Coordinates of C-alpha atoms and ligand atoms in Angstrom, one line a residue:
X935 CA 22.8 -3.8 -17.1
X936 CA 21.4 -6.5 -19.6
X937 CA 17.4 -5.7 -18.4
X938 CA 15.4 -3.1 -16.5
X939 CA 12.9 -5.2 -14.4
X940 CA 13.3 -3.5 -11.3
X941 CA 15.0 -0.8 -9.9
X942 CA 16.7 -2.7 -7.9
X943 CA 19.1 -3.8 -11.1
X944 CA 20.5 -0.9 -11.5
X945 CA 23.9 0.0 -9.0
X946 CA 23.8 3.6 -7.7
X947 CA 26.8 3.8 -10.0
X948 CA 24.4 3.0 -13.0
X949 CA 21.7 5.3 -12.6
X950 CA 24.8 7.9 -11.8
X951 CA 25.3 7.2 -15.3
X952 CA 22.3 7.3 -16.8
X953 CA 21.4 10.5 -15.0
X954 CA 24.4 12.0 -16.2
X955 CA 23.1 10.9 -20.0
X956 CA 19.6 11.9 -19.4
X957 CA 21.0 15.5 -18.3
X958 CA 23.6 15.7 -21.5
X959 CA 20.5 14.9 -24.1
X960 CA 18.4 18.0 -22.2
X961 CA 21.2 20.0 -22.8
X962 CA 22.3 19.1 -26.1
X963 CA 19.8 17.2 -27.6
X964 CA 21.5 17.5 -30.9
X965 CA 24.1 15.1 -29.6
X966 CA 22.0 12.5 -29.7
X967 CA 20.0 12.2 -32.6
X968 CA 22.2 9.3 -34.1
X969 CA 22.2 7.4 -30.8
X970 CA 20.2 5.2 -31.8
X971 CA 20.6 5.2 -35.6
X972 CA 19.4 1.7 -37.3
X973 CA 18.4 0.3 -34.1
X974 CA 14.6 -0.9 -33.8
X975 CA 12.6 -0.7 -30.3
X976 CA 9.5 -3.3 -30.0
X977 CA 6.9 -1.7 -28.0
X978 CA 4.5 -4.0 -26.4
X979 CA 1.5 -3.1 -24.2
X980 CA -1.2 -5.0 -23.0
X981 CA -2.3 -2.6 -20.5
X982 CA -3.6 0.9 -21.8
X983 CA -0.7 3.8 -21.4
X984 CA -0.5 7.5 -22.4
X985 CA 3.1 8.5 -21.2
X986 CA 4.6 5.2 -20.6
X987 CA 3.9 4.5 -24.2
X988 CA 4.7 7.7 -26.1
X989 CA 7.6 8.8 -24.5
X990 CA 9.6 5.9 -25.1
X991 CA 8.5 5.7 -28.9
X992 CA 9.3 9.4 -29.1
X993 CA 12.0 8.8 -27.0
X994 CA 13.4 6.1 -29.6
X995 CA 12.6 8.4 -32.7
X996 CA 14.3 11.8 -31.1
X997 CA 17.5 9.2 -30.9
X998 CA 16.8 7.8 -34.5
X999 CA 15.5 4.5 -34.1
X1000 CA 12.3 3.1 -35.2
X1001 CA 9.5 1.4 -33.0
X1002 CA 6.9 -1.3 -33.9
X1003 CA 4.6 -2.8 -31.7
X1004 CA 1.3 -2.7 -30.2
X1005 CA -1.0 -1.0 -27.7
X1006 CA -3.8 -3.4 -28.0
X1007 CA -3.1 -6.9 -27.5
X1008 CA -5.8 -7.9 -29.3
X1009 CA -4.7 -6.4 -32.6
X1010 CA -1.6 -9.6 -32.2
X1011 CA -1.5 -13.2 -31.9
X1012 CA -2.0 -12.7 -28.1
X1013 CA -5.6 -12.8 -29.0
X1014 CA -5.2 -16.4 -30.9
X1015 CA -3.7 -17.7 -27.1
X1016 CA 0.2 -16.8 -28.1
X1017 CA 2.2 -17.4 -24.8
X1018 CA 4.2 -14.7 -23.6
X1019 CA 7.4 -17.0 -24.0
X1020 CA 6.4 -17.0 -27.7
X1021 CA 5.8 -13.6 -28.3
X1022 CA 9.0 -12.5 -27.0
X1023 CA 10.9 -15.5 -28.3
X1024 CA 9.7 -13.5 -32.4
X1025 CA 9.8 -10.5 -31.0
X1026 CA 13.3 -10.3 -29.8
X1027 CA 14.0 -11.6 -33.3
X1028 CA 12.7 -8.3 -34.9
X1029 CA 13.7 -5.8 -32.3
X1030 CA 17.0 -4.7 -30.5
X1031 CA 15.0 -3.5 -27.0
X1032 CA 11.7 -4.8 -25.9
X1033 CA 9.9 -2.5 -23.4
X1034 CA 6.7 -3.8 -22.2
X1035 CA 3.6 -3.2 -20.2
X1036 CA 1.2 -5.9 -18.6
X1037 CA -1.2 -6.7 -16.3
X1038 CA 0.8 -9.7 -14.7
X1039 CA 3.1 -9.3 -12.0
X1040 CA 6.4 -10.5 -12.9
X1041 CA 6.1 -10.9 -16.6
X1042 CA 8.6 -8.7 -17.9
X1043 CA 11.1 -10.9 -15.8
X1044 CA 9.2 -14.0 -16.9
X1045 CA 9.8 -12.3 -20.8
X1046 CA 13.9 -11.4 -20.0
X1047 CA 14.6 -15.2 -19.9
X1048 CA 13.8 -15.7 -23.4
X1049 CA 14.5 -12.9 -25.0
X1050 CA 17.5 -12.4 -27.2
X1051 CA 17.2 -8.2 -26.9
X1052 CA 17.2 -6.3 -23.5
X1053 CA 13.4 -6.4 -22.0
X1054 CA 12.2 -3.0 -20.1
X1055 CA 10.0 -3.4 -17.8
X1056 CA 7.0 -0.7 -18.4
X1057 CA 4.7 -1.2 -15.9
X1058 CA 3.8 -5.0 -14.7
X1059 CA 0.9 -4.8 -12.9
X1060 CA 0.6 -3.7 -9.5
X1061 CA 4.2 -4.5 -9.2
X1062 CA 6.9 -2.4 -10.5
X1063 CA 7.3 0.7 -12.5
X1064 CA 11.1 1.5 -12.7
X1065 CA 11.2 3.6 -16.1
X1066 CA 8.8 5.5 -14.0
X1067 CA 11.3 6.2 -11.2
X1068 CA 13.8 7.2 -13.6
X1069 CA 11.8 10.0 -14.6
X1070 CA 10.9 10.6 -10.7
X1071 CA 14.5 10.6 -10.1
X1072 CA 15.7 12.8 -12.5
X1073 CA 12.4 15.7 -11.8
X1074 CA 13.9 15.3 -8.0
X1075 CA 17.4 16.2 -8.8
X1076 CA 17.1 18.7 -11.8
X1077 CA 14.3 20.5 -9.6
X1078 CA 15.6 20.6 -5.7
X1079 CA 19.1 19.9 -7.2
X1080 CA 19.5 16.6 -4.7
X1081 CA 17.9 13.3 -3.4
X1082 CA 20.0 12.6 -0.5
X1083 CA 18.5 13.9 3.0
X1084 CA 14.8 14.4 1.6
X1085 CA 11.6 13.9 3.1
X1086 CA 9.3 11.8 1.0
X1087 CA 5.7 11.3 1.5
X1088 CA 4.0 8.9 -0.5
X1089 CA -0.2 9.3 -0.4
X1090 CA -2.6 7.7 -2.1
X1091 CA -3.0 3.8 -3.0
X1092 CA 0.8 2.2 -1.7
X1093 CA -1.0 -1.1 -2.6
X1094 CA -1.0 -1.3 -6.0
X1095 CA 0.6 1.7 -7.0
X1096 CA 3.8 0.2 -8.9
X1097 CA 5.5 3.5 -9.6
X1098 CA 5.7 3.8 -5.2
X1099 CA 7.3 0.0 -4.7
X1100 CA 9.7 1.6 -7.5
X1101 CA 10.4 4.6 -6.1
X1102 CA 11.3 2.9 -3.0
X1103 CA 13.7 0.6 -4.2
X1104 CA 15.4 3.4 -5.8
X1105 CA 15.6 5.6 -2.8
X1106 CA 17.0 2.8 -0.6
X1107 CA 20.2 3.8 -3.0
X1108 CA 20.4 7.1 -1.6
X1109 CA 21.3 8.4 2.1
X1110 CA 19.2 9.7 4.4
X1111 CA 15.9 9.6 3.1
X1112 CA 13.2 9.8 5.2
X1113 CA 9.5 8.7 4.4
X1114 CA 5.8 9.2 5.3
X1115 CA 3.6 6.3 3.4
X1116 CA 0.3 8.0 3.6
X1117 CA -2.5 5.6 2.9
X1118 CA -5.8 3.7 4.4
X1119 CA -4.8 1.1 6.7
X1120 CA -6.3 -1.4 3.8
X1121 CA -4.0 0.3 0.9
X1122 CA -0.7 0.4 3.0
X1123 CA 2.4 -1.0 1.2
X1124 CA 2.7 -4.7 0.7
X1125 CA 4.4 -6.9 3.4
X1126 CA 7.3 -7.5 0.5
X1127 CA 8.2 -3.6 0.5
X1128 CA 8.0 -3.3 4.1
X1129 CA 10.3 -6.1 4.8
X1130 CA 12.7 -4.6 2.0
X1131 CA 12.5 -1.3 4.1
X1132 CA 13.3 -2.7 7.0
X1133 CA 15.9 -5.1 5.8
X1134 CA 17.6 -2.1 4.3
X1135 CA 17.4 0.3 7.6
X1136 CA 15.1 2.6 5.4
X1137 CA 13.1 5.2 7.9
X1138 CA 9.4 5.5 7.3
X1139 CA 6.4 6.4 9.3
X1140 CA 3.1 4.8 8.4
X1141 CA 0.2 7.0 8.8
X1142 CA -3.4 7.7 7.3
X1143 CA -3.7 11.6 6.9
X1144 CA -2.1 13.4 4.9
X1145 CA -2.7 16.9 6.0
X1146 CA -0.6 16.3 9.4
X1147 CA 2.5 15.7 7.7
X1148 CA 2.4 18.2 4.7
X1149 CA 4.8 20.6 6.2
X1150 CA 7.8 18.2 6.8
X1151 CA 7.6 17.0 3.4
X1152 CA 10.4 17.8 0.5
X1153 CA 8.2 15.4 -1.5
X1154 CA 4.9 15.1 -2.3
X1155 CA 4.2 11.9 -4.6
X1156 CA 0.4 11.8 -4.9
X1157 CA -1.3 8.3 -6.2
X1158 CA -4.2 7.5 -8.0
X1159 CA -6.4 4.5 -6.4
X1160 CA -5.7 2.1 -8.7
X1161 CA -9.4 1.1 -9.8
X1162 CA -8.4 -1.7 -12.1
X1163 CA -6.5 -3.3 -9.3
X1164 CA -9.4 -4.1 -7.0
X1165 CA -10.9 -7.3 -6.6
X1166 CA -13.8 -6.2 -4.4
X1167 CA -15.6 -3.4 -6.2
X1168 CA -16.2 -2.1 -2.6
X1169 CA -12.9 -1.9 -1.9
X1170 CA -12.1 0.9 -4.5
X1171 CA -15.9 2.3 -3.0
X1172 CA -14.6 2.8 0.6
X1173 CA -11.2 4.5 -0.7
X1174 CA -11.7 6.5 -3.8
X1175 CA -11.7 10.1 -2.9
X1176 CA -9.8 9.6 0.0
X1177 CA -6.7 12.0 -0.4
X1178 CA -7.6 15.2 -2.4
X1179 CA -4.7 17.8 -2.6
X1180 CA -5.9 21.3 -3.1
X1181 CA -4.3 24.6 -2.8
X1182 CA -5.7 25.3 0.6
X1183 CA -4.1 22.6 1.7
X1184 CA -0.6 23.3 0.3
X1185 CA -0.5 26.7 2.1
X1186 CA 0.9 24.7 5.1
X1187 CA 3.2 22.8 2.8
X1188 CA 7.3 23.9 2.8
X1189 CA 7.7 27.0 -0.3
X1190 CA 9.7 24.3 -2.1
X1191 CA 8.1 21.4 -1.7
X1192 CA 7.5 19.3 -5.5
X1193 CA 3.8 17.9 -5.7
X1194 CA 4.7 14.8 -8.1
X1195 CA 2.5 12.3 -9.4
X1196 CA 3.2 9.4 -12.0
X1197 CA 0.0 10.4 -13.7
X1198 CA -2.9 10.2 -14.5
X1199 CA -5.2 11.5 -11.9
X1200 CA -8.1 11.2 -11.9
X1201 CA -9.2 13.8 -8.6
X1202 CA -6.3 13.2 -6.3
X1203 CA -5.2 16.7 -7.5
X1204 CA -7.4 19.7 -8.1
X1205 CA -6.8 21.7 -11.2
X1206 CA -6.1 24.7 -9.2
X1207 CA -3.0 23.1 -7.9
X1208 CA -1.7 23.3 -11.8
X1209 CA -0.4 26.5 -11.8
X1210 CA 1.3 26.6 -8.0
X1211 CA 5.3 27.1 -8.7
X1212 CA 5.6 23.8 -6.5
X1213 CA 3.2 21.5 -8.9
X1214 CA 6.0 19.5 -11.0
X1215 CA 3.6 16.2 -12.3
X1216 CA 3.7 17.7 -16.2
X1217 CA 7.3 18.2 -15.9
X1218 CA 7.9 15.1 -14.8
X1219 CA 6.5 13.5 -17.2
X1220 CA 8.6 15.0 -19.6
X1221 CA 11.5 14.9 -18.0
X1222 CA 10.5 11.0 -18.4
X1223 CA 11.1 11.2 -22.0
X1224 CA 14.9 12.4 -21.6
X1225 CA 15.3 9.9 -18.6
X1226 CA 13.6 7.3 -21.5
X1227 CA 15.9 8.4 -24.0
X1228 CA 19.4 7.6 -21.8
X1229 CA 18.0 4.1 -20.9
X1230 CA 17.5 3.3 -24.4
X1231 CA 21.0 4.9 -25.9
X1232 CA 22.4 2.1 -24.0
X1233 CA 20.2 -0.5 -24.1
X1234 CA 19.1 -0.9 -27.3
X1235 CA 23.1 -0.9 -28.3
X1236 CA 23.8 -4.0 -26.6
X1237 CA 24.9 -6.7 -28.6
X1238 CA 22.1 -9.4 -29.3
X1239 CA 22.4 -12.9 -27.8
X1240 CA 22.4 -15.7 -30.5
X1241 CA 21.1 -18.2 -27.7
X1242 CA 19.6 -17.6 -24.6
X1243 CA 20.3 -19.7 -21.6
X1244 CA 18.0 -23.1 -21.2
X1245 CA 15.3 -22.3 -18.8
X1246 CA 13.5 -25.0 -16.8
X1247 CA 10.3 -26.0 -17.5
X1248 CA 7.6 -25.9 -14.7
X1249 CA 4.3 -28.1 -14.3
X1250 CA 2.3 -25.7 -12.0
X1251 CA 2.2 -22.6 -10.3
X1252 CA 4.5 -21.9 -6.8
X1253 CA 3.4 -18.9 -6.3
X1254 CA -0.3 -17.9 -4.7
X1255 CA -0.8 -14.7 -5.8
X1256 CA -3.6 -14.6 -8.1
X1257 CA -2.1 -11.9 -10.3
X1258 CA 1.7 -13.5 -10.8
X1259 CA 2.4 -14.7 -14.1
X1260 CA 2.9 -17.8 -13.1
X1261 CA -0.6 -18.6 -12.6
X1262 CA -1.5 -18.6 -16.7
X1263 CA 2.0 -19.3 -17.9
X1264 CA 2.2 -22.7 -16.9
X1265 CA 6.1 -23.6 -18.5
X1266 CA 7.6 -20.9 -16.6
X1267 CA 10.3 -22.1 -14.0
X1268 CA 9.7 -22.1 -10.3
X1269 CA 11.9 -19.3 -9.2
X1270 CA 12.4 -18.8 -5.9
X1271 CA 14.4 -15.7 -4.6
X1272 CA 14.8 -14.5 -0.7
X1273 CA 13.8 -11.3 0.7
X1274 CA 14.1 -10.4 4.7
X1275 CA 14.9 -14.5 5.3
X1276 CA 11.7 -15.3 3.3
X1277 CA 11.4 -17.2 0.3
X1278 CA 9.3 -15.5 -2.5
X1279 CA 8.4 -15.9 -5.6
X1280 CA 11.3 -14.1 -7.9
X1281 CA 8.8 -13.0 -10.8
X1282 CA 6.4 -11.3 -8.6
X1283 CA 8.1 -10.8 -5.2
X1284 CA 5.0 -12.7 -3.6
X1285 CA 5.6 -14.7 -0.4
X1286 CA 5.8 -18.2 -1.1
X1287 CA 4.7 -19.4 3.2
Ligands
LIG1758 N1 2.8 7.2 -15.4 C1 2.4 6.2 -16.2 O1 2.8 5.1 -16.2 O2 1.4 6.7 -17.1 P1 0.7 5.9 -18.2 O3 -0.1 4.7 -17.6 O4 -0.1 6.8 -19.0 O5 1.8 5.3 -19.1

């Protein structure tokens, strides 16, 4: 692995791997602390974060490395209209890992081209989340000791919510999974993730309640409705509110059963849920920071590329999705990538007919 864009990068072999990492640093932290000795990690967000953010810096310190970076894109040359092809291009000159968060689909793929470090992919946009799923994966198979043969339902916004697309890709890895993606017909998964399920024989049931399936579930992943995704106002209007988990309605949920949730939430789970045995969301999060930690005891040990490889210059946009980096960085090439027999954009996975 030279990048972490999506999920899908990793072999089942790697995350095997970095699993077995992320367990060994919970056990024995103290193994670790040089692991990153002398190594720097650039931390660039230009979408707001709470866990994304601090558990890989304090992920990078508990392995001794150092971070720099920023969480407001305005405190940077962004503001002054820096590309992204810049930024990375001086960045990746400073750092040894770049891990960044955006509001454009595709961008930390778009950034990977030119950089000269390893680029982590923290979140772009409505896209992808696949540090996320690392720490999903690892809450999964410290806590119910598996992933193989699970039911997973996934509730809540499977429009925009990144951290689901990524979860999915993941999963495909695994056998026997079986999913319920539980969501308003208008916030139902995008057509690229459906055809990826179906290319990959994945079973899934699509249906709009949530309380109806609750007692087949080994997994409960709950979503926020992503406000700052909607176009239409109205849109987030007609759906926010619409999948509230309480503790009434877990009493017809299996004994076992994890409640996860990438977090935050904002009143998709009531506080009273907190302190039920199966409510694993602040673990999770933490476990995120070990899962954080493997991924960067490896990538930020690579060796640096002196040159990257030339990249074709583009003219204009391919891609028609409004929220693609490809529609403000101009110079990036056309990339075109297939998925079910379609040809879609390969920075944001958009259908390009
Ligand atoms: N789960 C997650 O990505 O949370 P943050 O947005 O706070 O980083």
């Amino acid at each position: 692995m030279r990048h972490l864009i999506d999920f899908g990068d990793l072999t089942r072999q790697e995350w095997d791997e970095l699993y077995a990492r992320a367990s060994s640093i919970m056990d024995d932290p103290s193994r670790y602390i040089d692991a990153c000795r002398g190594r720097v990690m650039a931390s660039l967000f230009y979408e707001p974060s709470t866990r994304t953010n601090f558990s890989f810096q304090t992920a990078m310190l508990r392995l001794g490395g150092t971070v720099f970076g920023f969480a407001d894109p305005n405190s940077s040359s962004v503001a002054k209209g820096e590309t992204l092809k810049d930024t990375v291009k001086m960045v990746s000159g400073y750092a040894d890992v770049v891990v960044m968060r955006t509001p454009w689909e595709g961008a930390a793929k778009a950034a990977s081209l030119y950089s000269h470090v390893p680029v982590v992919n923290a979140g772009d946009g409505g896209h992808m989340h696949p540090t996320q799923t690392t720490a999903d994966l690892t809450t999964i198979t410290r806590l119910l000791g598996k992933v193989d043969g699970l039911s997973v339902g996934l509730c809540g916004d499977l429009k925009n919510g990144r951290t689901v697309h990524s979860l999915v890709k993941a999963l495909a890895k695994f056998e026997d999974i079986r999913f319920f993606l539980i969501s308003p017909r208008e916030l139902a998964i995008p057509d690229y993730m459906r055809t990826f399920m179906l290319e990959k024989d994945m079973r899934f049931t699509e249906v709009t309640g949530l309380e109806a399936v609750i007692p087949q579930l080994d997994v409960l992943y709950m979503t926020r409705i992503q406000r700052e995704r909607f176009v239409d106002p109205l849109e987030y209007e007609r759906n926010k509110g619409i999948y509230i988990l309480t503790r009434r309605k877990l009493e017809r949920a299996k004994e076992r059963m994890l409640v996860m949730h990438p977090l935050p939430r904002v009143d998709e789970i009531t506080v009273d849920v907190d302190d039920d045995p199966r409510a694993a969301y602040f673990e999770q999060a933490r476990y995120g920071m070990f899962a954080r930690m493997s991924l960067l005891a490896d990538l930020a040990n690579q060796p640096r590329l002196d040159r990257t490889e030339t990249v074709e210059i583009g003219t204009r946009p391919v891609c028609r999705n409004p929220r693609c980096i490809t529609q403000t960085e101009h110079y990036l090439p056309p990339l075109v990538k297939k998925n079910g027999g379609v040809d879609c954009c390969a920075f944001c996975d958009g259908a390009l007919s």
